[in-house]
Every structure is written in structure tokens, then in C-alpha cells.
Coordinates of N, CA and C in Angstrom, one line a residue:
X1 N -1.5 33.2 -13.8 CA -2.9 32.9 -13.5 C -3.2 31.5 -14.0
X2 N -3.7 30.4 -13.4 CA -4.2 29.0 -13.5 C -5.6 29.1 -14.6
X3 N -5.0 28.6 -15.8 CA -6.5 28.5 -16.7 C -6.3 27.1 -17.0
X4 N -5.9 26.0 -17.1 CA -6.0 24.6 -17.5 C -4.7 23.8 -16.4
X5 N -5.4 22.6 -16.4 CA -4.3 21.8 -15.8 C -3.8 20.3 -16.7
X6 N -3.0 19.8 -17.3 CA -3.1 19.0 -18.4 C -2.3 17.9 -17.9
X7 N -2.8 16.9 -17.6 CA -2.2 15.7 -17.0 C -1.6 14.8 -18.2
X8 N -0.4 13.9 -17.9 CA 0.1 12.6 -18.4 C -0.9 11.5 -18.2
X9 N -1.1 10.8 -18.3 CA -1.6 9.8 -18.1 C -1.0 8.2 -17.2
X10 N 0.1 7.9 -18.2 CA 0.1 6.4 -17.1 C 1.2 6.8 -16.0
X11 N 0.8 6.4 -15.0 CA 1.3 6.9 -13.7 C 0.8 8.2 -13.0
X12 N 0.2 8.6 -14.0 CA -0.3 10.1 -13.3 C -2.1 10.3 -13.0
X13 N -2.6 9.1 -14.2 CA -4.4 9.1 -14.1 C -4.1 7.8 -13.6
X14 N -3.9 6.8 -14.7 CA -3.9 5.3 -14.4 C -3.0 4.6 -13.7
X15 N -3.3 3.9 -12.8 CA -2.4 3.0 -12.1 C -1.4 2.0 -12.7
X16 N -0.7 2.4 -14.0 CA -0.2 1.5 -14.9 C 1.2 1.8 -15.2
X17 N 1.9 2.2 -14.8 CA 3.3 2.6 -14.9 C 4.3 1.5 -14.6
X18 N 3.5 0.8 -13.2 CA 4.2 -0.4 -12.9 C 4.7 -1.6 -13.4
X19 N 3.7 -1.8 -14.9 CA 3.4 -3.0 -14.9 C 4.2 -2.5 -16.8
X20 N 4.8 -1.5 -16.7 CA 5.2 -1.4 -18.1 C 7.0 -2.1 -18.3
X21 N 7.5 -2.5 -17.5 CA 9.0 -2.7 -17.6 C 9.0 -4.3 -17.5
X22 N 7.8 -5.1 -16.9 CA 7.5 -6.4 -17.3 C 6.8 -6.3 -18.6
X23 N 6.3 -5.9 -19.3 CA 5.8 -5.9 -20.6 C 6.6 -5.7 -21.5
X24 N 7.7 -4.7 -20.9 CA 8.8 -4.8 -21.8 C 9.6 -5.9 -22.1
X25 N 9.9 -5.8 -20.8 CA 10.8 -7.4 -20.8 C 10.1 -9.0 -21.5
X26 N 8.9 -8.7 -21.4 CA 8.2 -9.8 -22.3 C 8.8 -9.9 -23.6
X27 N 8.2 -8.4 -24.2 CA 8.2 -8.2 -25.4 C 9.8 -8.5 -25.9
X28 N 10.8 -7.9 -25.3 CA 12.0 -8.0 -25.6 C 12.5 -9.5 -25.4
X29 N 12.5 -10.6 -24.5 CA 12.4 -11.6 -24.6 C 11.7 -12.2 -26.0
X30 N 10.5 -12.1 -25.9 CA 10.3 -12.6 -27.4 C 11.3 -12.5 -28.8
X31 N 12.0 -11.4 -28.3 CA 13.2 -11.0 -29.9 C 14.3 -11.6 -29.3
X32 N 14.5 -12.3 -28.1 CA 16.0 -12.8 -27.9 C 16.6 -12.0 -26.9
X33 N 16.1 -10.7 -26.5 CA 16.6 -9.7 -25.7 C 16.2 -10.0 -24.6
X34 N 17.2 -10.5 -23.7 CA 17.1 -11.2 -21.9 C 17.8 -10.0 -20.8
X35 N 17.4 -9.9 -20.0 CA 18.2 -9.7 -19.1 C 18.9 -7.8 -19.0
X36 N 17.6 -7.3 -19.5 CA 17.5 -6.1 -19.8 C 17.6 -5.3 -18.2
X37 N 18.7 -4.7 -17.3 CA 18.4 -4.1 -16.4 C 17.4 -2.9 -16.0
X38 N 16.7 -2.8 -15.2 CA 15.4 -1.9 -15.0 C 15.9 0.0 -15.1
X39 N 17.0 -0.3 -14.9 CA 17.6 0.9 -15.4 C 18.1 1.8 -16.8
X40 N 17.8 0.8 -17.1 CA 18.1 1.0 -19.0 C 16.6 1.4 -19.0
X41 N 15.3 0.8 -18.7 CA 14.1 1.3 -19.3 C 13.9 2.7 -18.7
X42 N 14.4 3.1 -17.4 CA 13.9 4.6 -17.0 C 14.5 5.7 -18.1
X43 N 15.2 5.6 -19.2 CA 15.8 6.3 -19.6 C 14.1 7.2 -20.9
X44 N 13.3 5.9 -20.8 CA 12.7 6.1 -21.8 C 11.1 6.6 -21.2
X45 N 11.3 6.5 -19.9 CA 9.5 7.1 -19.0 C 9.6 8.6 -20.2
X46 N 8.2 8.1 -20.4 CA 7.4 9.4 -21.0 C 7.8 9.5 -22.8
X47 N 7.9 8.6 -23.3 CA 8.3 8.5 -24.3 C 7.7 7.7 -24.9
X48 N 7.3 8.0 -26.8 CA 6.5 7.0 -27.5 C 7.2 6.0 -27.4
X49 N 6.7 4.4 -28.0 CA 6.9 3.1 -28.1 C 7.4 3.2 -29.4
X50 N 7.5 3.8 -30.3 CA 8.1 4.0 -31.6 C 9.3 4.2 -31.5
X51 N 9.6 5.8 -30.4 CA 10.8 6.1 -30.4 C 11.5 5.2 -29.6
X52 N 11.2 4.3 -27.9 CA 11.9 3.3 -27.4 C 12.1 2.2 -28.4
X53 N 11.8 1.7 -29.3 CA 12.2 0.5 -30.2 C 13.5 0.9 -31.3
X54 N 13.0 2.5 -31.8 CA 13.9 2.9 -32.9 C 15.6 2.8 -32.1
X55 N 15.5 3.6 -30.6 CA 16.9 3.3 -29.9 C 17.0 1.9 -29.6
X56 N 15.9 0.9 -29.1 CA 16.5 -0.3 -28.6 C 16.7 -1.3 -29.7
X57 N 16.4 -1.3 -31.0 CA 16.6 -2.2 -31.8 C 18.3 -1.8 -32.5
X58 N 18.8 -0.9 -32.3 CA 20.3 -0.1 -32.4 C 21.3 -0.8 -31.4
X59 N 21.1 -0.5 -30.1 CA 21.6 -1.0 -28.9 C 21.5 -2.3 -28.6
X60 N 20.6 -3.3 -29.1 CA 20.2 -4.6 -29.1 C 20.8 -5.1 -30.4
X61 N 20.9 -4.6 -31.7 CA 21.3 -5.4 -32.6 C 20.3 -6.0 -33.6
X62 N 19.1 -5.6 -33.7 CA 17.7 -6.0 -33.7 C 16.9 -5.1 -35.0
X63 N 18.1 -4.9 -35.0 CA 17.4 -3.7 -36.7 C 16.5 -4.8 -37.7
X64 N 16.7 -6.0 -37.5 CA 15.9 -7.2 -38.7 C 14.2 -6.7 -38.3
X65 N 14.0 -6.5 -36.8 CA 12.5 -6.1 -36.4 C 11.9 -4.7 -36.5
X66 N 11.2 -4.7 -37.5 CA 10.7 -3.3 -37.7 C 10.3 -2.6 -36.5
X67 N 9.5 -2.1 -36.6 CA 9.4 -0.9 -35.9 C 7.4 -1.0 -35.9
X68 N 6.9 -1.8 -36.3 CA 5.1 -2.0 -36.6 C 5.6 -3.6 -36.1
X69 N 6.6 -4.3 -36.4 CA 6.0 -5.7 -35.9 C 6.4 -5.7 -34.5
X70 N 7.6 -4.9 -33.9 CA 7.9 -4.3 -32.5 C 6.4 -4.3 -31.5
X71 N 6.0 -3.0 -32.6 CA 4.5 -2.5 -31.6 C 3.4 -3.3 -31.9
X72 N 3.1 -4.5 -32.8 CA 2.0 -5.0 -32.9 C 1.9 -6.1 -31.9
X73 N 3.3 -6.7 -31.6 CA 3.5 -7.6 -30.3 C 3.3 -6.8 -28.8
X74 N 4.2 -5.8 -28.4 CA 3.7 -4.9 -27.6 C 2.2 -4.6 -27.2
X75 N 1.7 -4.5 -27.7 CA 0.0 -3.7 -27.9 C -0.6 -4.8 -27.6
X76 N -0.4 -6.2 -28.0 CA -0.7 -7.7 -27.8 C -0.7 -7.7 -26.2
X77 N 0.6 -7.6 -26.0 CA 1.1 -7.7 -24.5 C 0.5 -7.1 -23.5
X78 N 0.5 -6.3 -23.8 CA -0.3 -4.9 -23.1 C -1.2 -4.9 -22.9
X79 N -2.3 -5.0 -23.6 CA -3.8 -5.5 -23.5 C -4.4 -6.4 -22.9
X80 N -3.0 -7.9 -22.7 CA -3.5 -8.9 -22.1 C -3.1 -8.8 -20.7
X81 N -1.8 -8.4 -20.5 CA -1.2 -7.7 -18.7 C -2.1 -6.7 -18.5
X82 N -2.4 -5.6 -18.9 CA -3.7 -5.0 -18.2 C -5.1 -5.3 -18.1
X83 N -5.6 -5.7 -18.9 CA -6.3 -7.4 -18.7 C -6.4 -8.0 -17.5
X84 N -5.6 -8.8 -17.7 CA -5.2 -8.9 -16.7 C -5.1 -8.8 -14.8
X85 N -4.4 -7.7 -14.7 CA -4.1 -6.6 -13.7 C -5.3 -6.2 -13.5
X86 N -6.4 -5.5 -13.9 CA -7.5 -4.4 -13.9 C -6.6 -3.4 -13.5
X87 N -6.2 -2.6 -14.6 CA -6.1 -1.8 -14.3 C -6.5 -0.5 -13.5
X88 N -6.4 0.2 -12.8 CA -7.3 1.2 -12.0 C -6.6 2.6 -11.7
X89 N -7.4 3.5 -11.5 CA -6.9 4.7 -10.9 C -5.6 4.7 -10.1
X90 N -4.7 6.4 -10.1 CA -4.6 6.3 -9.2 C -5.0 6.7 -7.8
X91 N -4.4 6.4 -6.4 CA -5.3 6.9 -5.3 C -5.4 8.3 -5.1
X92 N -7.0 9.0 -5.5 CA -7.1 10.4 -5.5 C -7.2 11.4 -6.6
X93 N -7.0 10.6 -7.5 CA -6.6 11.5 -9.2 C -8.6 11.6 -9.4
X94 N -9.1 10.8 -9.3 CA -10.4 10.8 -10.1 C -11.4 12.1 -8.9
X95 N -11.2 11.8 -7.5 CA -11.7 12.9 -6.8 C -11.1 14.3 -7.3
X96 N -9.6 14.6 -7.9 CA -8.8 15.9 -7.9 C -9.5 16.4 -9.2
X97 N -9.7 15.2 -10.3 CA -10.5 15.5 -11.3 C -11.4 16.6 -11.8
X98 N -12.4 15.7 -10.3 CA -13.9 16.2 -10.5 C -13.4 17.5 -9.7
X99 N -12.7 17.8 -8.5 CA -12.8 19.1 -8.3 C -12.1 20.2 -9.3
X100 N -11.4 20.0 -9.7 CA -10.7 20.8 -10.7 C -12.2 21.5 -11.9
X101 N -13.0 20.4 -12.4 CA -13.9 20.6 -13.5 C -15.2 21.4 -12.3
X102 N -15.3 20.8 -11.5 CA -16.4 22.1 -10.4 C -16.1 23.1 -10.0
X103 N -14.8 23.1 -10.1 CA -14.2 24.8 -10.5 C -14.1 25.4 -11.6
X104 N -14.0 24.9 -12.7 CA -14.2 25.8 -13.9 C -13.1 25.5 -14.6
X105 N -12.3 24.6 -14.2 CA -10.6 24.5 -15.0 C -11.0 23.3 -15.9
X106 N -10.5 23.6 -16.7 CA -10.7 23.1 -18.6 C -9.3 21.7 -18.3
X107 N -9.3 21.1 -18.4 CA -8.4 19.9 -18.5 C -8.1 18.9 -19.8
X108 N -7.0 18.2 -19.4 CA -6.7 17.9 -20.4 C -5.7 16.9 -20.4
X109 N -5.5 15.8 -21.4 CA -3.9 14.1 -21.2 C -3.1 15.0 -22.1
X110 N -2.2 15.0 -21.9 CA -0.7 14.9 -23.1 C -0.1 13.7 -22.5
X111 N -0.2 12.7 -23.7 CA 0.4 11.4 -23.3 C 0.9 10.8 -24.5
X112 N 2.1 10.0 -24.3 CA 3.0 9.5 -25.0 C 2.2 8.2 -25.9
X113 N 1.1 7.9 -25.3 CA 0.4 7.1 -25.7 C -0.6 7.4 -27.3
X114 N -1.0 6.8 -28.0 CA -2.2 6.7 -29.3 C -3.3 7.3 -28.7
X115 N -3.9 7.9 -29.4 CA -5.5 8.8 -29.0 C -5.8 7.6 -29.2
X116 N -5.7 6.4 -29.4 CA -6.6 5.1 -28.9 C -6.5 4.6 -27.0
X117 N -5.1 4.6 -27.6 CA -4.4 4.2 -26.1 C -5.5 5.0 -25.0
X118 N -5.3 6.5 -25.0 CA -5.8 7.4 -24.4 C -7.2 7.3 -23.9
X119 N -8.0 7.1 -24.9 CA -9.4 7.5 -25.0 C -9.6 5.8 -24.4
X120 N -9.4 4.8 -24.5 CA -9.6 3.5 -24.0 C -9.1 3.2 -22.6
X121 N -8.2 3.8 -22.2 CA -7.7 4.0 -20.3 C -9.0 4.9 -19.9
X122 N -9.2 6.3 -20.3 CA -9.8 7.0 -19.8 C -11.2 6.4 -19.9
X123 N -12.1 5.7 -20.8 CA -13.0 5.6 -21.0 C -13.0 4.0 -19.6
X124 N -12.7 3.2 -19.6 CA -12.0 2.1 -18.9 C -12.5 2.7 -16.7
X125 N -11.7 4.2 -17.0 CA -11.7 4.6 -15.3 C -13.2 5.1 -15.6
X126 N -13.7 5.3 -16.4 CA -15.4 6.1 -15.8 C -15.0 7.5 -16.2
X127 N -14.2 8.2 -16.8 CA -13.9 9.7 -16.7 C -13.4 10.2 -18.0
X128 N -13.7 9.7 -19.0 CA -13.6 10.0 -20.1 C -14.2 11.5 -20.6
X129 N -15.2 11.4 -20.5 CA -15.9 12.7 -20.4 C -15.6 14.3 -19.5
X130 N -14.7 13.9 -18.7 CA -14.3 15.1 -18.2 C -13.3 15.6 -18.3
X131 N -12.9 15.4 -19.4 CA -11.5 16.2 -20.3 C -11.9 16.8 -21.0
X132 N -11.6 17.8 -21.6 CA -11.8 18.7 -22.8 C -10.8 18.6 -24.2
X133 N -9.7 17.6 -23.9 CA -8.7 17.9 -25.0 C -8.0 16.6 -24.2
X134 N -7.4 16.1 -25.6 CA -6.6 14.8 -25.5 C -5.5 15.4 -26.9
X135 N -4.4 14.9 -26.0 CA -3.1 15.1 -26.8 C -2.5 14.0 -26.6
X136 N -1.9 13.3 -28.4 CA -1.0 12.5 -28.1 C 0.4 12.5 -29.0
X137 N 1.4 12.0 -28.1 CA 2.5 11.9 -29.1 C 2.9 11.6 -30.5
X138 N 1.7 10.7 -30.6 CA 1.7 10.4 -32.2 C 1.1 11.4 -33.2
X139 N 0.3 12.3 -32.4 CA 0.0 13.5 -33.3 C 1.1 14.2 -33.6
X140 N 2.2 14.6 -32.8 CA 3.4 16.0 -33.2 C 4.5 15.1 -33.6
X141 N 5.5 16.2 -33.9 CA 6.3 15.6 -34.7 C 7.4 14.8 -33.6
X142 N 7.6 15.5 -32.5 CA 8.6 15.1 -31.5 C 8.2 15.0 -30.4
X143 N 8.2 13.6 -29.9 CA 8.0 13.0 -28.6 C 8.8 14.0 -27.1
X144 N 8.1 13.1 -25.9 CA 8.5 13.8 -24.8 C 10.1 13.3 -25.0
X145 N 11.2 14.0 -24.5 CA 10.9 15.3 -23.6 C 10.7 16.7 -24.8
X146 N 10.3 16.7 -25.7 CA 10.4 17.7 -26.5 C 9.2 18.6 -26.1
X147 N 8.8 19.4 -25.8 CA 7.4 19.8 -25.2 C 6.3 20.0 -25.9
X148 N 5.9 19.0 -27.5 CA 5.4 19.5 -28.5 C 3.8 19.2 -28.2
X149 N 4.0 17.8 -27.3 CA 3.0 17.2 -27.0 C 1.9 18.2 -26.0
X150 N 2.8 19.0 -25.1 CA 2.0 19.6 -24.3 C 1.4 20.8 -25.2
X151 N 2.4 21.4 -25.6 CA 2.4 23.0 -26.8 C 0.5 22.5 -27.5
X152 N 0.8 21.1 -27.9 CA -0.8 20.3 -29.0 C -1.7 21.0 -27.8
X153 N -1.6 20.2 -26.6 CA -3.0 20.6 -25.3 C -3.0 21.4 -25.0
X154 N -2.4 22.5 -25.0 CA -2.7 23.9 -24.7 C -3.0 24.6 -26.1
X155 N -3.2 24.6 -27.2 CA -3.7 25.0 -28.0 C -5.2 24.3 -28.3
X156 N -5.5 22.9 -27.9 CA -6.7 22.6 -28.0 C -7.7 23.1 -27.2
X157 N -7.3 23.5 -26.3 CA -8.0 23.9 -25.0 C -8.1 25.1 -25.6
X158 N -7.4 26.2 -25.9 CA -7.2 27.2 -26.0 C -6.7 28.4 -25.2
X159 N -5.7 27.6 -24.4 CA -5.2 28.6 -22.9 C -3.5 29.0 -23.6
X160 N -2.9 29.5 -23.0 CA -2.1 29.7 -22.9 C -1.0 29.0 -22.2
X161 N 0.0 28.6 -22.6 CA 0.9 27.6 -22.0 C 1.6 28.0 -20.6
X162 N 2.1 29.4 -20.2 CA 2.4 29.8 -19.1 C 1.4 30.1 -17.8
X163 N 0.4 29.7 -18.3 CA -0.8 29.6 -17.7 C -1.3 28.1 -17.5
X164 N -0.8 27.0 -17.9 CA -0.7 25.8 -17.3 C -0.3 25.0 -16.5
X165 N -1.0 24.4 -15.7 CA 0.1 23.5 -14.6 C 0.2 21.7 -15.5
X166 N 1.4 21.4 -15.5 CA 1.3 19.7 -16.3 C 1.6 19.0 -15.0
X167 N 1.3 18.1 -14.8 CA 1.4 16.6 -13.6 C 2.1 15.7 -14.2
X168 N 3.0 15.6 -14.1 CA 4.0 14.7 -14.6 C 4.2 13.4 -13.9
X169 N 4.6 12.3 -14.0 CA 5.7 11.2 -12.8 C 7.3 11.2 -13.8
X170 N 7.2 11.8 -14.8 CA 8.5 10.8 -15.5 C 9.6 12.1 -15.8
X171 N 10.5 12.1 -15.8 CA 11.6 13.3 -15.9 C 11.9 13.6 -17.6
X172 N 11.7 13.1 -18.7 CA 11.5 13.1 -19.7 C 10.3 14.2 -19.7
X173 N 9.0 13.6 -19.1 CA 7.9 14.3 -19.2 C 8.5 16.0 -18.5
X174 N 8.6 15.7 -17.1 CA 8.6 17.4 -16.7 C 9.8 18.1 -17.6
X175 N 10.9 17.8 -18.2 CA 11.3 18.2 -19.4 C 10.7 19.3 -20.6
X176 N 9.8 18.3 -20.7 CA 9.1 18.6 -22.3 C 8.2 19.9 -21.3
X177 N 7.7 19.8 -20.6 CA 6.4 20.7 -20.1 C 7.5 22.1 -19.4
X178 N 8.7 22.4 -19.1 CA 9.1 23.2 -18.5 C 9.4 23.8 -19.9
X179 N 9.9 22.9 -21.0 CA 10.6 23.4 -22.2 C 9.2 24.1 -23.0
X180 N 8.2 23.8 -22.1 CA 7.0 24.4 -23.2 C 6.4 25.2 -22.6
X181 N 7.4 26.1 -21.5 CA 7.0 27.6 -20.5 C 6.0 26.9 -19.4
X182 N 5.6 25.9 -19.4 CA 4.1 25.4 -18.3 C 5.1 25.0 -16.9
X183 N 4.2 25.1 -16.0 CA 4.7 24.6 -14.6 C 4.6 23.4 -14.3
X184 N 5.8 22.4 -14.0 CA 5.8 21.3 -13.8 C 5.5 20.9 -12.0
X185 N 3.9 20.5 -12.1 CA 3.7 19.5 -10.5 C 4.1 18.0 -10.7
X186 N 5.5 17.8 -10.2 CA 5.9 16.2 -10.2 C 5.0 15.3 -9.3
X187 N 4.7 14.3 -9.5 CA 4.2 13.3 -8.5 C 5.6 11.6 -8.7
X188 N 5.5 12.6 -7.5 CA 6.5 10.9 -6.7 C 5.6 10.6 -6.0
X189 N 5.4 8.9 -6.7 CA 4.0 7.9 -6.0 C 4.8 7.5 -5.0
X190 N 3.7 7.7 -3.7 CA 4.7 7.4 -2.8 C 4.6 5.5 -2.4
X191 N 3.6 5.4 -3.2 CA 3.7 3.6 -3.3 C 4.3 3.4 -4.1
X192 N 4.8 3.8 -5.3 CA 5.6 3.4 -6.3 C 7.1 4.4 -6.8
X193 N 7.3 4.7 -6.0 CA 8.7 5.8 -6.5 C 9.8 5.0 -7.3
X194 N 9.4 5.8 -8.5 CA 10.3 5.6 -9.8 C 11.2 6.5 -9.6
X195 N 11.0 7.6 -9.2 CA 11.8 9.0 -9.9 C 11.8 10.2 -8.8
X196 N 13.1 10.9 -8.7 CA 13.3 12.0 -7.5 C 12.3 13.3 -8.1
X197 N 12.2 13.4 -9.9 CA 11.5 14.0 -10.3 C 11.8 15.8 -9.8
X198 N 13.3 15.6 -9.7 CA 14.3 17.2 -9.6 C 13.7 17.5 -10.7
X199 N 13.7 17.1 -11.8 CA 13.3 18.4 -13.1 C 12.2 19.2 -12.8
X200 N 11.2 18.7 -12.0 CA 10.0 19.5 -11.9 C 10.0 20.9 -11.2
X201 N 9.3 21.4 -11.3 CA 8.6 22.9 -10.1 C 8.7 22.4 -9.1
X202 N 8.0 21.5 -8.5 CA 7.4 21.7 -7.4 C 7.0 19.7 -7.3
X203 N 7.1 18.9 -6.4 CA 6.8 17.5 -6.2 C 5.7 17.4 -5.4
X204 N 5.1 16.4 -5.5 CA 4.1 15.8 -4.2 C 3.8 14.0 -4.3
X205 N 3.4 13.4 -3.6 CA 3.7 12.4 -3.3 C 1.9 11.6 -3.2
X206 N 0.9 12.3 -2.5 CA -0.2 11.4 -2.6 C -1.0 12.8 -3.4
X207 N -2.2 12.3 -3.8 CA -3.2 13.8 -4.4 C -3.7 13.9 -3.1
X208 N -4.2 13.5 -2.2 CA -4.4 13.8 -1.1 C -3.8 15.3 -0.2
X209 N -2.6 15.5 -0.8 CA -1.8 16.2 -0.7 C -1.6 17.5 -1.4
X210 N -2.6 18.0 -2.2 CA -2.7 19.0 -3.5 C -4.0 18.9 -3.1
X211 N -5.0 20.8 -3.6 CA -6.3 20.7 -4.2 C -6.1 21.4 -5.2
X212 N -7.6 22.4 -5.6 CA -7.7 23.2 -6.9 C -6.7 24.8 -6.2
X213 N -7.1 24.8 -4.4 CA -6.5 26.4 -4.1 C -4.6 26.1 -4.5
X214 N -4.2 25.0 -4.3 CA -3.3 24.6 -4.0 C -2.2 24.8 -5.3
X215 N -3.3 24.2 -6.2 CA -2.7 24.8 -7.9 C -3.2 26.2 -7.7
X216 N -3.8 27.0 -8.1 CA -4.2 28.3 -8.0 C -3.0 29.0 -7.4
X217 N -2.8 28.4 -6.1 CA -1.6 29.6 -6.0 C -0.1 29.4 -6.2
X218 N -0.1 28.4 -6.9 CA 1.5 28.1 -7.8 C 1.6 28.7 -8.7
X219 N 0.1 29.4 -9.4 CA 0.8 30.7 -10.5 C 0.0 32.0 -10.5
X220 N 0.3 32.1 -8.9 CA -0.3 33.7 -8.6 C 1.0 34.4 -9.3

């Protein structure tokens, strides 16, 4: 039975997934690191910025760069490319939203991102207030794909985990959310396809294409 639905956030609320592997690449240029193929970064969708630095400063050679002056240039970057960009919804997430909460379903981010990161996207789209619980990676001990992040939002809410559907874009992510008994709805953007997103339950492509009966009967 469907008692919460707990979304990821970038790529899944915000329209910002795209614009993370040039930011990378900024950032990594600034330490010397050029010519980074776009396939090396998918390894790391849905994963803190702590844990992508602690592997890429290994693999890069880069151990002289901590791990705070890593992310204090990042976060720089970031702010000014989405900035930038305006960042925005995606098409459909903020209508699925509102119906989800005019039905009675309790919602909720587990995102790889800072309860700053979080609460500042969300507040940014107009819809901050219609969450009930924010989970982030930096709260638990182990990042996606570990499912600790989701395990946090289903205890804040107070539902039960096999009783949740999670919305994923990133295969890291539907990992962590299957490994945490919840049902994975993948979204392959169909403007932006990163990912075949096989790990999941179940895929879809626009929200146009999903409602609330639609989740409802993925865990009759």
C-alpha cells in the first residue's frame, strides 16, 4: 500500500543534472585535471561531492587537494552556472507534486545534496513547503547507492519503507532505494537521457506519463 513518495532531487525536481559534468569539468580543470571523459562522471550520478573527490583525487593524483578546498571551489562554481542557467523545474514534477499532496501522500527529497543545497533548489522552484521531510546525504553515514539516505526519509515521515515509491534518474540512486526494500520509479528524461535506468522497478520518460492512481497501483 502507497503511504509516501520520496523524490531525488537534481534531475528528478530540478532541471539541473545537465549542467553538473561542465561544472565538473571546470572545477577539475582548475586542479590541472583536463580532458575528463563524460563517462568517467556517470559512475558517480547520485552521489555526495565529498565521496566523488575522495575517489577522484586517487585516480587523478590530486591527494595535495583536500577534500573542503575541492568543495569550497565547487559550491563557487555551482552557484554561479546555476546562476547563471536559471535553473527550473522539471517538465511536470511541480503539477505531480501538488497532486500527490491533494491526495493525502506525505512526501519527501533524499538527495545527495546539503540540507542547504536542498532547502535552496526547493525554496528557488516555489515548492519548498510542500514536502514534509528532507533527507540528505550528509546526514547518514553512507552515501547513495547505500540506501541510508532513503531509510533517513522514511523514518522522518514516519511510513514505512516497503510502502514507498522513490523517483530516481541515476542507477546509484535506484540501487540505494531497492537496497532499502522501497520501489524504484526510474525517470529517463526523455529530453535528457543519461541512463537506461535497468536498476529500477519500473521507468517512465515524461511525468505527463504517471499520476497519483498510477503510483497507487504499483504497490497494490
Amino acid at each position: 500500500m502507497l503511504e509516501a513518495v520520496i523524490f531525488d532531487m537534481d534531475g528528478v525536481i530540478s532541471d539541473s543534472e545537465r549542467l553538473y559534468v561542465g561544472i565538473k569539468n571546470e572545477v577539475l580543470a582548475h586542479f590541472g585535471i583536463i580532458n575528463v571523459p563524460y563517462e568517467y562522471h556517470m559512475q558517480f550520478m547520485g552521489t555526495t561531492h565529498a565521496h566523488q573527490w575522495k575517489v577522484m583525487r586517487k585516480d587523478f593524483h590530486r591527494e595535495d587537494v583536500s577534500v573542503d578546498e575541492y568543495l569550497e571551489f565547487l559550491y563557487a562554481t555551482k552557484e554561479r552556472v546555476f546562476t547563471e542557467a536559471g535553473v527550473g523545474p522539471i517538465c511536470g514534477v511541480i503539477e505531480f507534486i501538488h497532486d500527490l499532496k491533494d491526495a493525502g501522500y506525505p512526501i519527501a527529497v533524499a538527495s545527495s545534496g546539503t540540507l542547504e543545497e536542498i532547502t535552496n533548489m526547493l525554496r528557488s522552484l516555489g515548492i519548498l513547503e510542500q514536502f514534509d521531510a528532507l533527507s540528505s546525504g550528509w546526514e547518514v553515514e553512507h552515501s547513495k547507492p547505500a540506501p541510508d539516505v532513503f531509510l533517513n526519509a522514511a523514518k522522518k515521515l514516519g511510513v514505512a519503507p516497503e510502502n514507498c515509491i522513490v523517483i530516481e534518474d541515476a542507477p546509484n540512486g535506484a540501487i540505494g532505494a531497492k537496497a532499502a526494500g522501497m520501489y524504484c520509479l526510474g525517470f529517463r528524461n526523455a529530453d535528457f537521457p543519461m541512463s537506461d535506468m535497468k536498476e529500477a522497478d519500473t521507468v517512465f520518460e515524461r511525468y505527463a506519463d504517471i499520476d497519483v492512481e498510477y503510483c497507487q497501483n504499483l504497490l497494490k
